[in-house]
């Protein structure tokens, strides 16, 4: 699909436009609510469903987010998948919430590449499957606009550059022969032209004279290949992008094939920005218009942080690729009418608190209030004091406090933001007229909606916080950081503690790095990253970080060179205002160089720490730390030797990098000393809120967004020159280790077989509480001794060609082998952390995949036993697909994170739940028993099921299906088979 944009409206190529027009016309004639369609006031060519006239009294009491759901149901009502009664159930929301199910179809679907590629691979495989039944594969197409943003494949091949004060002081180092750690870049030939970086001009006569070549070594500073002088920061980003295109060529070719083969699919190529930022800055339209028909913007995204656009008044929900595929095919997802918690914000923001502090404070309040599975809607006089950037940052953290939606209704602040970001005045006026007509515009002094309950948060009470060292919900006041860290050293190993003996807590380990001597201790910062995803999108916090860096440099402070500092902006917009405000050189001076656009350290794509630093950490058994401005920090996600990870606002990331430790009281202890020996404290260099706002108002201007739009519309040269197949069916390359046809449809039949009993199942894993999707799903680099590595070696790949799990999500063989391969996974069958399990028949401890493979060869079904909150964390398809392909048919847990439980159902895995007050321990289970149980043919949600063991013990569990749709999906063997059968 080609993008042709005008004021955020979709304008399709002619063939696709006609196809879309036919869909709209058909919906109109079949819709039983067609009598609600009326022209928009002040226009002659625009119409809409005026849902506010359905039942005015009931409608006025609905929360704004529920009004958006109601409009979608009314507009998509066809009497089959979406029924009239669904609309009236929504109108009666308060009485029917928590037990009535309603269908929901979004205005659009958004895929990020890590979850988008398996979704599109499944789509391509579905075409193959229905083709084998003699059906036309061209039937398989998204029924709504689908955007795929290639942002998660960025890896940190090249990070910060050494900006030499004296170029002549840079040592000349020749590489006489390739080493095992060379970059994929090619050796440059003689007399090649220098790019004028760092003062180099012309050809390198020295290199030509000696006839020698110099090659860039991975994880070392970028050097000019002619004079071995430092290359400026933009070159690092360009080099990373070049390598990214080369290593991911197959994936990108597949994405480009998708744009040609499928209707309604568009791909945003690498270098553009993260899925969250692109969605917010380019794809979001607040109000949609198709052929003169107007309706609210809404989106389902294959990322739990799709909720970010809730801050714009757009209903955005994070789902898995499985559910998104169904929505793309026109099958509504099923929502249980939720409770809606009204969160009243009062007071003014404390001048010292950043928007991130507000986010983390609200996260803690809502987490404590128990809002999991609900919609949260914000109101009160404090809302008007938050910018759109503040709101989207708060909404972005929605998954961390467990809510499904965190909604800020459209108001005057939103409309002003649209004007500032380049939407023309006439369009904004049309939006305002429409939103007023359907009562979706929040205004002061009007009747407040009714909520399930109301929470109050006083913004003035919020002080700066960080969260960690292991979980995002464990929040610590910056003032208490030193005391809390020392307490963590003493606590038993667990959710916060490290259990370091008292005599070892003051240990200092000397280390030599770059010919200088340093000392490492517990709390030493070794990674400090302003990551590309989520929280750093807020201009105020990024500008605060930049201004703090400026003041730090001017005060004479530096960052220790062994600390891995990086800055990967969410999009070019962030780079623009950092550059235009003049703070980018100061960030770079401290080592926070721009390394590219996309998810990197956040998803585990970090480059190794210096060997000497790793050795020192291991020898001293130090609790080394990473500080990140992202939104998650589950153990083992970035680096195995970094035990403590803290989330902080971007300026605090800079502050802790300057300090070099988290074991510091920022109120009373100095960050460091300048060349004159003067102590510099945080209070000396922290910018005031007024300073930040002044820069923001002058720098965050419409031209930034115009530049991003232009960049996306023109795409980039590498993408434009990329070849891709033209066929209807994807031509799978059997030699490919990136893209492989998945086995999900291999046993597809027209009629689903009856549910079979599970007999004598063995336990693959016996897990505790709070097992996250990061523990389950493959992420980051592929370890050289892992089952996935062994597979790739068999395919004649060498370790430097392994790439990451994320890049190979289109290959089920790699992903299955990487499932449950997290080094921090604690399996009670083994008794220690690591990706191992106990194979019961042989009595051996082995890799999880190897054990599962033996069980499958013996045709032994598998189950997983877990504790509370199984499946915490971000939405990850492979946290369900992987277990399914390992042979897991049932999970029995004390409780589930909803998104992950939905994924289990979507893959045909039965989510069973222990009865209240019971678990494996109270029942006296060792997990070494064999388990047998049958799910009845007349299975219903919350059905009680008897489980028998070979030891004679019997107990009961609940089938944790929330609605009839989930039961139907399970009976079909998962949502993929259910959808495929629609075409047979």
CSV table of C-alpha atoms in Angstrom, one decimal, residues 145-321:
chain,number,residue,atom,x,y,z
A,145,UNK,CA,-6.2,-0.5,7.8
A,146,UNK,CA,-3.1,-2.2,9.2
A,147,UNK,CA,0.2,-0.5,9.8
A,148,UNK,CA,3.4,-2.5,10.6
A,149,UNK,CA,6.2,-0.5,12.1
A,150,UNK,CA,9.7,-2.0,11.9
A,151,UNK,CA,11.2,-0.6,15.1
A,152,UNK,CA,12.2,-3.5,17.3
A,153,UNK,CA,15.1,-4.9,15.3
A,154,UNK,CA,17.7,-2.2,16.1
A,155,UNK,CA,20.7,-3.6,17.9
A,156,UNK,CA,23.5,-1.6,19.5
A,157,UNK,CA,26.4,-2.5,17.2
A,158,UNK,CA,27.9,0.9,17.6
A,159,UNK,CA,27.2,3.2,20.6
A,160,UNK,CA,29.0,6.2,22.0
A,161,UNK,CA,31.9,7.8,20.2
A,162,UNK,CA,34.9,9.2,21.9
A,163,UNK,CA,34.9,12.9,21.0
A,164,UNK,CA,38.6,13.7,21.0
A,165,UNK,CA,39.7,17.0,22.3
A,166,UNK,CA,42.9,16.5,20.5
A,167,UNK,CA,42.7,14.4,17.4
A,168,UNK,CA,46.4,13.7,17.3
A,169,UNK,CA,46.1,11.9,20.7
A,170,UNK,CA,44.0,9.1,19.2
A,171,UNK,CA,46.3,6.1,18.9
A,172,UNK,CA,46.7,4.4,15.6
A,173,UNK,CA,45.9,0.7,15.7
A,174,UNK,CA,46.2,-1.5,12.7
A,175,UNK,CA,44.2,-4.7,12.2
A,176,UNK,CA,46.4,-7.0,10.2
A,177,UNK,CA,43.8,-9.8,9.9
A,178,UNK,CA,40.1,-10.2,10.7
A,179,UNK,CA,39.2,-11.2,14.2
A,180,UNK,CA,36.1,-13.0,15.3
A,181,UNK,CA,34.5,-9.8,16.4
A,182,UNK,CA,34.6,-7.8,13.2
A,183,UNK,CA,31.6,-5.8,12.2
A,184,UNK,CA,29.6,-6.9,9.2
A,185,UNK,CA,30.9,-3.9,7.4
A,186,UNK,CA,33.2,-4.5,4.5
A,187,UNK,CA,36.9,-3.7,4.3
A,188,UNK,CA,37.4,-0.5,2.4
A,189,UNK,CA,39.7,-0.6,-0.6
A,190,UNK,CA,42.7,1.6,-1.2
A,191,UNK,CA,42.3,5.3,-2.0
A,192,UNK,CA,38.6,5.2,-1.0
A,193,UNK,CA,37.3,8.7,-0.4
A,194,UNK,CA,37.0,9.8,3.3
A,195,UNK,CA,33.6,11.2,4.3
A,196,UNK,CA,35.1,14.3,5.9
A,197,UNK,CA,34.4,13.1,9.4
A,198,UNK,CA,36.3,14.5,12.2
A,199,UNK,CA,38.4,16.7,9.9
A,200,UNK,CA,39.5,14.0,7.5
A,201,UNK,CA,39.8,15.2,3.9
A,202,UNK,CA,40.6,13.3,0.7
A,203,UNK,CA,42.0,9.8,0.4
A,204,UNK,CA,44.1,8.3,3.2
A,205,UNK,CA,47.5,8.4,1.8
A,206,UNK,CA,49.0,6.6,4.7
A,207,UNK,CA,46.7,3.6,4.3
A,208,UNK,CA,47.2,3.6,0.6
A,209,UNK,CA,51.0,3.8,0.9
A,210,UNK,CA,51.2,0.8,3.2
A,211,UNK,CA,48.5,-1.1,1.3
A,212,UNK,CA,46.9,-2.1,4.6
A,213,UNK,CA,43.2,-2.2,5.4
A,214,UNK,CA,41.6,-1.3,8.7
A,215,UNK,CA,38.3,-2.8,9.8
A,216,UNK,CA,35.9,-1.6,12.4
A,217,UNK,CA,35.7,-3.9,15.4
A,218,UNK,CA,32.3,-4.4,17.0
A,219,UNK,CA,31.7,-2.6,20.3
A,220,UNK,CA,34.6,-0.2,19.9
A,221,UNK,CA,34.3,3.5,19.2
A,222,UNK,CA,33.5,4.3,15.6
A,223,UNK,CA,36.7,5.4,13.9
A,224,UNK,CA,37.4,6.9,10.5
A,225,UNK,CA,38.9,4.0,8.5
A,226,UNK,CA,41.4,6.4,6.9
A,227,UNK,CA,42.9,8.2,9.9
A,228,UNK,CA,41.4,6.2,12.7
A,229,UNK,CA,39.9,9.4,14.0
A,230,UNK,CA,36.5,9.4,15.8
A,231,UNK,CA,33.5,9.6,13.6
A,232,UNK,CA,30.7,12.0,14.5
A,233,UNK,CA,27.6,10.7,16.2
A,234,UNK,CA,25.3,10.6,13.2
A,235,UNK,CA,27.7,8.2,11.5
A,236,UNK,CA,27.2,5.7,14.3
A,237,UNK,CA,23.4,5.8,13.7
A,238,UNK,CA,23.9,5.5,9.9
A,239,UNK,CA,26.3,2.6,10.4
A,240,UNK,CA,23.9,0.8,12.7
A,241,UNK,CA,21.1,1.3,10.2
A,242,UNK,CA,23.2,-0.1,7.4
A,243,UNK,CA,24.0,-3.2,9.4
A,244,UNK,CA,20.3,-3.5,10.4
A,245,UNK,CA,19.2,-3.5,6.8
A,246,UNK,CA,21.8,-6.1,5.9
A,247,UNK,CA,21.1,-8.5,8.7
A,248,UNK,CA,17.4,-8.2,8.4
A,249,UNK,CA,17.1,-8.2,4.6
A,250,UNK,CA,14.9,-11.3,4.5
A,251,UNK,CA,12.5,-10.0,7.1
A,252,UNK,CA,12.2,-6.6,5.3
A,253,UNK,CA,11.6,-8.3,2.0
A,254,UNK,CA,8.8,-10.3,3.5
A,255,UNK,CA,7.3,-7.1,5.0
A,256,UNK,CA,7.5,-5.4,1.5
A,257,UNK,CA,5.8,-8.5,0.0
A,258,UNK,CA,3.0,-8.0,2.5
A,259,UNK,CA,2.4,-4.5,1.3
A,260,UNK,CA,2.0,-5.8,-2.3
A,261,UNK,CA,0.1,-9.0,-1.6
A,262,UNK,CA,-2.4,-7.8,1.0
A,263,UNK,CA,-5.0,-5.1,0.9
A,264,UNK,CA,-4.8,-2.5,3.7
A,265,UNK,CA,-1.3,-3.3,4.8
A,266,UNK,CA,1.4,-0.6,5.1
A,267,UNK,CA,4.9,-0.9,6.5
A,268,UNK,CA,6.8,1.9,8.2
A,269,UNK,CA,10.5,1.0,7.5
A,270,UNK,CA,13.4,1.1,9.9
A,271,UNK,CA,15.0,4.4,10.9
A,272,UNK,CA,11.6,6.1,11.3
A,273,UNK,CA,10.9,5.6,15.0
A,274,UNK,CA,9.3,3.4,17.6
A,275,UNK,CA,5.8,2.0,17.2
A,276,UNK,CA,4.5,4.1,20.1
A,277,UNK,CA,5.9,7.4,18.7
A,278,UNK,CA,4.9,6.7,15.1
A,279,UNK,CA,1.4,5.8,16.2
A,280,UNK,CA,1.2,9.0,18.3
A,281,UNK,CA,2.8,11.4,15.9
A,282,UNK,CA,1.7,10.2,12.5
A,283,UNK,CA,-0.9,7.4,12.5
A,284,UNK,CA,-3.3,8.8,15.1
A,285,UNK,CA,-6.0,10.9,13.8
A,286,UNK,CA,-8.4,11.3,16.8
A,287,UNK,CA,-11.3,11.4,14.3
A,288,UNK,CA,-11.4,9.1,11.2
A,289,UNK,CA,-13.0,9.9,7.9
A,290,UNK,CA,-13.8,7.5,5.0
A,291,UNK,CA,-15.8,8.6,2.0
A,292,UNK,CA,-17.3,11.5,4.0
A,293,UNK,CA,-18.2,9.2,6.9
A,294,UNK,CA,-16.9,10.3,10.3
A,295,UNK,CA,-16.2,8.2,13.4
A,296,UNK,CA,-13.8,8.1,16.4
A,297,UNK,CA,-10.3,6.8,15.9
A,298,UNK,CA,-9.5,3.5,17.7
A,299,UNK,CA,-6.7,1.0,17.4
A,300,UNK,CA,-5.7,-2.5,18.4
A,301,UNK,CA,-1.9,-2.9,18.6
A,302,UNK,CA,0.3,-5.9,19.1
A,303,UNK,CA,2.1,-4.2,21.9
A,304,UNK,CA,0.7,-3.6,25.4
A,305,UNK,CA,1.8,0.0,25.2
A,306,UNK,CA,-0.7,0.8,22.4
A,307,UNK,CA,-2.5,2.5,25.3
A,308,UNK,CA,-0.2,5.5,24.8
A,309,UNK,CA,-2.7,7.1,22.4
A,310,UNK,CA,-5.3,7.0,25.1
A,311,UNK,CA,-3.7,10.3,26.1
A,312,UNK,CA,-5.0,11.8,22.8
A,313,UNK,CA,-8.5,10.6,23.5
A,314,UNK,CA,-8.1,7.6,21.1
A,315,UNK,CA,-9.2,4.2,22.4
A,316,UNK,CA,-6.1,2.0,22.0
A,317,UNK,CA,-5.8,-1.5,23.4
A,318,UNK,CA,-2.8,-3.7,23.5
A,319,UNK,CA,-3.5,-7.2,22.2
A,320,UNK,CA,-1.5,-10.1,20.8
A,321,UNK,CA,-0.9,-10.9,17.2
